[in-house]
Coordinates of C-alpha atoms in Angstrom, one line a residue:
Chain A
M30 CA 57.7 150.9 128.8
I31 CA 54.5 148.9 128.7
P32 CA 53.8 146.0 126.4
A33 CA 51.0 146.2 123.8
S34 CA 47.7 144.6 124.9
F35 CA 47.5 140.8 124.7
D36 CA 45.2 138.0 125.8
Y37 CA 46.7 135.8 128.5
V38 CA 46.2 132.2 129.6
A39 CA 48.1 130.3 132.3
P40 CA 47.5 126.5 131.7
T41 CA 48.6 124.0 134.3
S42 CA 49.4 121.1 131.9
V43 CA 51.5 120.6 128.8
D44 CA 48.5 119.2 126.9
E45 CA 46.7 122.5 127.6
V46 CA 49.7 124.5 126.4
V47 CA 49.8 122.5 123.2
S48 CA 46.1 122.8 122.4
T49 CA 46.3 126.6 123.1
L50 CA 49.2 126.9 120.7
A51 CA 47.4 124.8 118.1
E52 CA 44.4 127.1 118.3
H53 CA 46.4 130.4 118.1
G54 CA 49.3 129.5 115.9
D55 CA 51.7 132.3 115.1
D56 CA 49.7 134.8 117.2
A57 CA 50.7 133.1 120.4
K58 CA 54.0 133.3 122.3
V59 CA 55.1 131.0 125.2
L60 CA 56.1 132.9 128.3
A61 CA 58.4 131.1 130.7
G62 CA 60.5 133.3 133.1
G63 CA 59.9 136.3 130.8
H64 CA 63.5 137.6 130.8
S65 CA 63.8 137.4 127.1
L66 CA 60.2 137.8 126.0
L67 CA 59.0 140.6 128.3
P68 CA 61.8 143.0 127.4
L69 CA 61.1 142.5 123.7
M70 CA 57.4 143.1 124.4
K71 CA 58.1 146.2 126.3
L72 CA 60.1 147.6 123.4
R73 CA 57.2 146.4 121.1
F74 CA 59.7 144.3 119.1
A75 CA 57.4 141.4 120.0
V76 CA 53.6 142.0 119.9
P77 CA 51.9 138.6 120.4
A78 CA 48.2 138.6 120.5
M79 CA 48.2 135.7 123.0
V80 CA 50.6 135.0 125.7
V81 CA 50.7 131.4 127.0
D82 CA 52.3 131.5 130.5
I83 CA 53.8 128.1 131.3
G84 CA 55.0 129.2 134.7
R85 CA 52.2 127.2 136.4
V86 CA 52.9 124.0 134.6
E87 CA 54.4 121.9 137.4
E88 CA 55.3 119.0 135.2
L89 CA 57.8 121.2 133.4
R90 CA 59.9 121.8 136.5
G91 CA 62.7 119.8 138.0
V92 CA 65.8 117.7 137.3
R93 CA 65.4 113.9 136.9
D94 CA 68.1 111.2 136.8
A95 CA 67.4 109.3 133.6
G96 CA 70.4 106.9 133.6
D97 CA 72.9 108.1 131.1
H98 CA 71.5 111.6 131.1
L99 CA 69.7 114.2 133.2
A100 CA 66.2 115.2 132.1
I101 CA 65.7 118.8 132.9
G102 CA 62.2 120.3 132.8
A103 CA 62.2 123.3 130.4
G104 CA 60.6 125.4 133.2
T105 CA 63.4 124.8 135.7
T106 CA 64.9 128.1 136.7
H107 CA 68.6 129.0 136.4
H108 CA 68.7 129.3 140.2
E109 CA 67.3 125.7 140.6
I110 CA 69.9 124.3 138.2
V111 CA 72.8 126.1 139.8
H112 CA 71.9 124.5 143.2
D113 CA 70.7 121.1 141.9
P114 CA 72.9 118.3 143.3
L115 CA 72.4 116.1 140.2
V116 CA 73.5 118.9 137.9
R117 CA 76.5 119.7 140.0
Q118 CA 77.5 116.1 140.2
H119 CA 77.0 115.0 136.5
C120 CA 76.9 118.2 134.4
G121 CA 79.2 120.6 136.2
L122 CA 79.7 122.7 133.1
L123 CA 76.0 123.5 133.1
A124 CA 76.0 124.5 136.8
E125 CA 79.0 126.7 136.3
A126 CA 77.8 128.5 133.2
T127 CA 74.3 128.9 134.5
S128 CA 75.7 130.6 137.6
M129 CA 77.0 133.3 135.2
V130 CA 73.7 134.0 133.4
G131 CA 72.4 137.5 134.1
D132 CA 72.3 138.2 137.8
A133 CA 70.7 136.7 140.9
Q134 CA 67.3 138.2 140.2
V135 CA 67.3 137.1 136.6
R136 CA 68.3 133.6 137.6
H137 CA 65.4 133.4 140.0
R138 CA 63.0 133.9 137.1
G139 CA 64.8 132.8 133.9
T140 CA 64.5 129.1 132.8
I141 CA 66.7 126.8 130.8
G142 CA 63.9 126.3 128.3
G143 CA 63.3 130.0 127.8
A144 CA 67.0 130.8 127.5
T145 CA 67.5 128.1 124.8
A146 CA 64.1 128.3 123.0
H147 CA 64.8 132.1 122.6
G148 CA 67.6 131.0 120.3
D149 CA 69.9 133.9 121.0
S150 CA 73.5 132.8 120.4
A151 CA 74.7 135.7 122.7
G152 CA 73.0 133.9 125.6
D153 CA 75.3 131.5 127.5
L154 CA 73.3 128.3 127.5
P155 CA 73.0 127.6 123.8
A156 CA 76.8 127.1 123.4
V157 CA 76.9 125.2 126.7
V158 CA 74.2 122.7 125.7
S159 CA 75.9 122.4 122.3
A160 CA 79.2 121.5 123.9
L161 CA 77.4 119.0 126.2
E162 CA 75.7 117.6 123.1
G163 CA 72.3 117.8 124.7
T164 CA 68.9 117.0 123.2
F165 CA 65.8 119.1 123.2
V166 CA 62.4 117.5 123.6
A167 CA 59.5 119.4 122.0
Q168 CA 55.8 118.5 122.3
G169 CA 53.3 119.4 119.6
P170 CA 49.9 118.2 118.4
G171 CA 51.5 115.1 117.0
G172 CA 53.3 114.2 120.3
R173 CA 56.9 114.5 121.4
R174 CA 60.0 114.6 119.3
E175 CA 63.7 114.9 120.1
I176 CA 66.0 117.4 118.4
A177 CA 69.8 117.3 118.8
A178 CA 71.4 120.5 119.9
A179 CA 73.3 120.6 116.6
D180 CA 70.0 120.8 114.7
F181 CA 68.0 122.9 117.2
F182 CA 69.6 126.3 116.7
Q183 CA 68.9 127.4 113.1
G184 CA 69.5 131.1 113.0
Y185 CA 69.4 134.3 115.0
L186 CA 66.4 133.9 117.4
E187 CA 65.4 130.9 115.3
T188 CA 65.1 127.3 116.5
A189 CA 63.7 124.1 115.1
L190 CA 60.6 124.5 117.3
A191 CA 57.4 124.9 115.3
A192 CA 54.8 127.5 116.2
D193 CA 52.6 124.8 117.6
E194 CA 55.3 123.1 119.7
V195 CA 56.5 123.8 123.2
L196 CA 59.9 122.9 124.5
V197 CA 59.3 120.5 127.4
E198 CA 62.7 119.0 128.4
V199 CA 66.4 119.5 127.9
R200 CA 68.4 116.3 128.1
I201 CA 72.0 116.6 129.1
P202 CA 74.3 113.5 128.9
K203 CA 76.1 112.9 132.1
H204 CA 79.8 114.0 131.9
D205 CA 81.2 112.3 135.0
G206 CA 84.9 112.6 135.1
W207 CA 85.1 115.3 132.4
G208 CA 86.9 118.5 133.2
F209 CA 85.0 121.7 132.4
A210 CA 85.1 125.5 132.3
Y211 CA 83.0 128.3 131.1
E212 CA 85.0 131.5 130.3
K213 CA 82.7 134.5 129.9
F214 CA 84.2 137.8 128.7
N215 CA 82.1 141.0 129.1
R216 CA 82.7 144.6 129.7
V217 CA 80.5 145.1 132.8
A218 CA 78.9 142.7 135.4
Q219 CA 75.7 141.0 134.3
A220 CA 76.1 142.0 130.6
W221 CA 75.8 139.6 127.8
A222 CA 79.1 137.8 126.9
I223 CA 81.0 139.6 124.2
V224 CA 82.4 136.1 123.7
G225 CA 82.0 133.1 125.9
V226 CA 83.7 129.7 125.7
A227 CA 82.4 126.4 127.1
A228 CA 85.1 123.7 127.3
L229 CA 84.8 120.0 128.2
V230 CA 87.8 117.8 128.4
R231 CA 88.1 114.0 128.9
R232 CA 91.5 113.0 130.1
E233 CA 93.2 109.7 129.6
N234 CA 96.7 108.6 130.6
G235 CA 98.0 112.1 131.1
S236 CA 96.8 113.5 127.8
V237 CA 93.6 114.9 126.3
A238 CA 91.5 112.1 124.9
E239 CA 88.6 114.3 123.8
A240 CA 87.7 118.0 123.9
R241 CA 84.6 119.9 123.1
I242 CA 84.4 123.6 122.7
G243 CA 81.2 125.7 122.4
L244 CA 81.4 129.3 121.4
T245 CA 78.9 132.0 122.6
N246 CA 78.2 135.0 120.4
M247 CA 80.5 134.0 117.6
G248 CA 77.7 133.7 114.9
A249 CA 74.0 133.6 114.4
V250 CA 73.9 130.2 116.2
P251 CA 76.2 128.7 118.8
V252 CA 79.3 127.4 117.2
R253 CA 81.6 124.5 118.0
A254 CA 85.3 125.1 117.5
T255 CA 85.8 121.8 115.6
A256 CA 89.3 122.5 114.3
S257 CA 90.5 123.0 117.9
E258 CA 88.6 120.0 119.1
E259 CA 90.3 117.9 116.5
A260 CA 93.8 119.4 117.3
L261 CA 93.2 118.7 121.0
A262 CA 92.3 115.0 120.6
G263 CA 95.4 113.1 121.8
A264 CA 97.3 116.3 122.6
D265 CA 99.6 116.7 125.6
R266 CA 98.2 118.5 128.6
T267 CA 100.8 121.2 128.3
E268 CA 100.1 125.0 128.0
D269 CA 101.9 125.1 124.6
A270 CA 99.9 122.2 123.1
I271 CA 96.6 123.8 124.3
R272 CA 97.5 127.2 123.0
A273 CA 98.6 125.8 119.7
A274 CA 95.3 123.9 119.3
C275 CA 93.2 126.9 120.3
Q276 CA 94.8 129.1 117.6
H277 CA 92.2 127.5 115.4
A278 CA 89.2 128.2 117.7
A279 CA 87.8 131.0 115.5
D280 CA 88.4 129.1 112.2
G281 CA 85.4 129.4 110.0
T282 CA 83.4 131.7 112.3
S283 CA 81.6 134.9 111.2
P284 CA 81.0 136.7 114.4
P285 CA 78.8 139.8 114.6
A286 CA 79.9 143.4 114.9
D287 CA 78.3 145.6 117.5
L288 CA 79.1 148.4 119.9
S289 CA 81.2 146.1 122.1
A290 CA 83.4 144.4 119.5
Q291 CA 84.3 144.0 115.9
P292 CA 84.5 140.5 114.3
D293 CA 88.3 140.3 114.3
Y294 CA 88.4 141.2 118.0
R295 CA 85.8 138.5 118.7
Q296 CA 87.9 136.0 116.9
H297 CA 90.9 137.0 119.0
L298 CA 88.8 136.6 122.1
A299 CA 87.6 133.2 121.0
R300 CA 91.2 132.0 120.6
V301 CA 92.4 133.4 123.9
L302 CA 89.3 132.4 125.9
S303 CA 89.4 128.9 124.4
A304 CA 93.0 128.4 125.6
R305 CA 92.0 129.6 129.1
A306 CA 88.9 127.4 129.2
V307 CA 90.6 124.3 127.9
A308 CA 93.6 124.8 130.3
R309 CA 91.2 125.1 133.2
A310 CA 89.2 122.1 132.1
T311 CA 92.3 120.1 131.6
G312 CA 93.7 121.2 135.0
Chain Z
M30 CA 48.3 138.2 145.9
T31 CA 49.7 139.0 149.3
V32 CA 51.9 142.2 149.5
D33 CA 53.7 143.0 152.7
G34 CA 51.4 140.7 154.6
T35 CA 48.2 142.2 153.2
D36 CA 45.9 140.3 150.9
Y37 CA 44.8 142.1 147.7
T38 CA 42.3 141.0 145.1
D39 CA 42.3 143.1 142.0
D40 CA 41.5 142.8 138.3
V41 CA 44.5 143.6 136.3
E42 CA 45.1 144.0 132.6
P43 CA 47.5 141.2 131.6
R44 CA 50.1 143.6 130.3
T45 CA 50.4 145.4 133.7
L46 CA 53.9 145.0 135.1
L47 CA 54.2 144.0 138.7
V48 CA 56.1 147.3 139.6
H49 CA 53.3 149.4 138.1
H50 CA 50.7 147.4 139.9
L51 CA 52.5 147.9 143.2
R52 CA 53.1 151.6 142.7
E53 CA 50.0 152.7 140.9
A54 CA 47.2 150.3 142.0
L55 CA 48.3 149.6 145.5
G56 CA 50.1 152.9 146.2
L57 CA 53.3 151.2 147.4
T58 CA 55.7 153.7 145.9
G59 CA 58.7 152.5 148.0
T60 CA 59.7 150.3 145.0
N61 CA 61.3 152.4 142.3
V62 CA 61.3 152.1 138.6
G63 CA 64.8 152.7 137.4
C64 CA 66.0 151.6 134.0
D65 CA 62.8 149.7 133.2
T66 CA 64.9 147.1 131.2
S67 CA 65.8 144.6 134.0
N68 CA 69.4 145.9 134.3
C69 CA 69.5 148.3 137.3
G70 CA 67.6 146.4 140.0
A71 CA 66.0 149.5 141.5
C72 CA 62.6 147.7 141.3
T73 CA 63.8 144.5 143.1
V74 CA 61.1 142.9 145.4
H75 CA 60.7 139.4 146.7
V76 CA 58.2 137.0 145.3
D77 CA 57.8 133.8 147.4
G78 CA 61.0 134.6 149.1
Q79 CA 63.2 135.2 146.0
S80 CA 64.4 138.5 144.7
V81 CA 63.0 139.5 141.3
K82 CA 63.0 142.6 139.1
S83 CA 59.4 143.7 139.2
C84 CA 59.7 145.6 135.9
T85 CA 60.2 142.3 134.2
M86 CA 57.4 140.4 135.6
L87 CA 53.7 140.7 134.9
A88 CA 51.5 141.5 137.9
I89 CA 49.3 138.5 136.8
Q90 CA 52.3 136.2 137.2
A91 CA 52.3 137.1 140.9
D92 CA 48.7 135.9 141.2
G93 CA 48.5 133.9 144.4
R94 CA 52.1 134.6 145.3
E95 CA 53.6 136.4 148.3
V96 CA 55.3 139.7 147.5
L97 CA 57.5 141.5 149.9
T98 CA 58.6 145.1 149.2
I99 CA 60.9 147.5 151.0
Q100 CA 57.8 148.8 152.8
G101 CA 57.0 145.6 154.5
L102 CA 60.6 144.6 155.3
A103 CA 60.8 146.1 158.8
D104 CA 57.7 144.2 159.9
T105 CA 59.5 140.9 159.1
W106 CA 62.1 141.7 161.7
D107 CA 60.9 142.1 165.3
G108 CA 57.4 143.4 164.7
E109 CA 58.0 146.2 167.2
G110 CA 58.6 149.0 164.7
S111 CA 62.4 148.7 164.5
L112 CA 64.0 149.0 161.2
H113 CA 65.3 145.7 159.6
P114 CA 69.1 145.4 160.3
L115 CA 69.8 146.0 156.6
Q116 CA 67.8 149.3 156.7
Q117 CA 69.6 150.3 159.9
A118 CA 73.0 149.4 158.5
F119 CA 72.4 151.3 155.2
H120 CA 71.5 154.3 157.4
E121 CA 74.5 154.0 159.7
A122 CA 77.1 153.3 157.1
H123 CA 75.6 156.0 154.8
A124 CA 75.2 153.5 152.1
L125 CA 73.4 155.9 149.8
Q126 CA 73.8 159.2 148.1
C127 CA 70.7 160.0 146.1
G128 CA 69.0 156.9 147.5
Y129 CA 67.2 155.9 144.3
C130 CA 68.8 152.4 144.2
T131 CA 68.4 151.8 147.9
P132 CA 65.1 149.9 148.0
G133 CA 66.4 147.5 145.4
M134 CA 69.8 147.2 147.0
I135 CA 68.3 146.3 150.3
M136 CA 65.9 143.7 148.9
A137 CA 68.7 142.1 146.8
S138 CA 70.9 142.1 149.9
L139 CA 68.2 140.4 151.9
D140 CA 68.3 137.6 149.3
L141 CA 72.1 137.5 149.3
L142 CA 72.3 137.2 153.1
A143 CA 69.7 134.4 153.1
E144 CA 72.0 132.4 150.9
N145 CA 75.2 133.5 152.4
P146 CA 74.9 134.8 156.0
D147 CA 78.6 135.7 156.2
P148 CA 79.7 137.1 152.8
S149 CA 83.2 138.6 152.1
D150 CA 83.5 142.0 150.4
D151 CA 83.9 140.2 147.0
E152 CA 80.9 138.0 147.6
V153 CA 78.8 141.0 148.4
R154 CA 80.0 142.8 145.2
H155 CA 79.4 139.7 143.1
G156 CA 76.0 139.0 144.8
L157 CA 74.7 142.5 144.1
E158 CA 75.8 142.5 140.4
G159 CA 72.2 142.9 139.4
N160 CA 71.9 146.3 141.2
L161 CA 73.4 149.5 139.9
C162 CA 74.2 152.6 142.0
R163 CA 74.7 155.5 139.6
C164 CA 76.2 157.6 142.4
T165 CA 78.8 154.8 142.5
G166 CA 78.5 154.5 146.3
Y167 CA 79.3 150.9 146.3
Q168 CA 82.0 151.1 149.0
N169 CA 79.5 151.9 151.8
I170 CA 76.9 149.6 150.4
V171 CA 79.3 146.7 150.9
K172 CA 80.1 147.9 154.4
A173 CA 76.4 148.1 155.2
V174 CA 75.6 144.6 154.0
R175 CA 78.5 143.1 156.0
A176 CA 77.4 145.0 159.1
A177 CA 73.8 143.9 158.7
A178 CA 75.1 140.3 158.2
V179 CA 76.6 140.4 161.7
Q180 CA 73.4 141.8 163.2
I181 CA 71.2 139.3 161.5
R182 CA 73.4 136.4 162.6
Q183 CA 73.2 137.6 166.1
G184 CA 69.4 138.1 165.7
S185 CA 69.6 141.6 167.1
T186 CA 69.1 145.1 165.8
K187 CA 71.7 146.4 168.3
S188 CA 74.1 148.8 166.6
Q189 CA 77.4 147.2 165.5
E190 CA 80.7 148.6 164.4
V191 CA 81.0 148.7 160.6
P192 CA 83.8 146.3 159.6
A193 CA 86.8 148.1 158.1

């Protein structure tokens, strides 16, 4: 399978990326690690006239300590994030979940920016960044703007990014002291999650003070299990209390049907995996 | 780009995939095209020392980079014509049936051992999750990778017993 012909540029600065996007509008697609875009181009589901390769923009790479949060360059690879000492120390959930994205080869090329800007709620990172209440930073002709994770994902493969904007940074608040777990359920190694659950738990005086649960592949966008989050606030750290709260993990969701699972099975998985993830995060 | 230690300068169409460039333009057919959808790992090569699936990378993205394929692997070892310990171990442990996945398996294993020089069976299986063997010959592949790990740690190509 070979992509349709396209013009190609590989700018070395964000400003150049933005001016190229402004010039070409909807005809241009940004290429980061290529592990979402290139397969779509090979299947000719995506046929961009212009590919803007941001792989040589050095300013988009790396993890920076920005006080209360980590500022992660959109072009930082999964492999770099998994091994980054700042991420491991302050945002352990992101390190754990990212280590389960694809496989080793995919993690060497794929980037946090690409995996989130692609807007596929079956990908692991949208739900993880939602649970971490991260912020996306986009740059366009008018400068930079911040978009909260809750507003970023708008539909299946749709995000708040405009055609003339490029995602430059993902900001993840530090979660020092929070317990965390990512439970990914799939049929075979390296496959997409049939359902995934990202859990964060802040403990206080032997009980759960606050919990956040992000669901992968339970709708067109990453979903938060808000009913379970509310039930967990102030709950005992017992298996029974966690399981009871997580009975509500699929409330209000409309998960997709596909070859791997029907919606009711996905809802069952969401409840079971939420209980497992929260139990481990509460640990 | 540099491929297996040789510098190449070519004009490529932007849509040319790295694996097609290696095989068709440079004649390096040791790297196989398997599923062509970034699942199977048969096309695994190294770019700047990291394993990648060359069916999911444009040749132009490798511009200026250092590419290592299965065909250049032996030369990275002792430079005297010996096989790399991974190649030798795959041979001795009979870690292949049809052999189609083997170039990718070996290049992915090279990366695995660079990160973890002494992996357990489980760690080998997990580390090679991006490579599929449709003959399902995984048992001997795991044995071969662990045997090669011993040899690489000892810096020798001397034959070792395969761990049980």
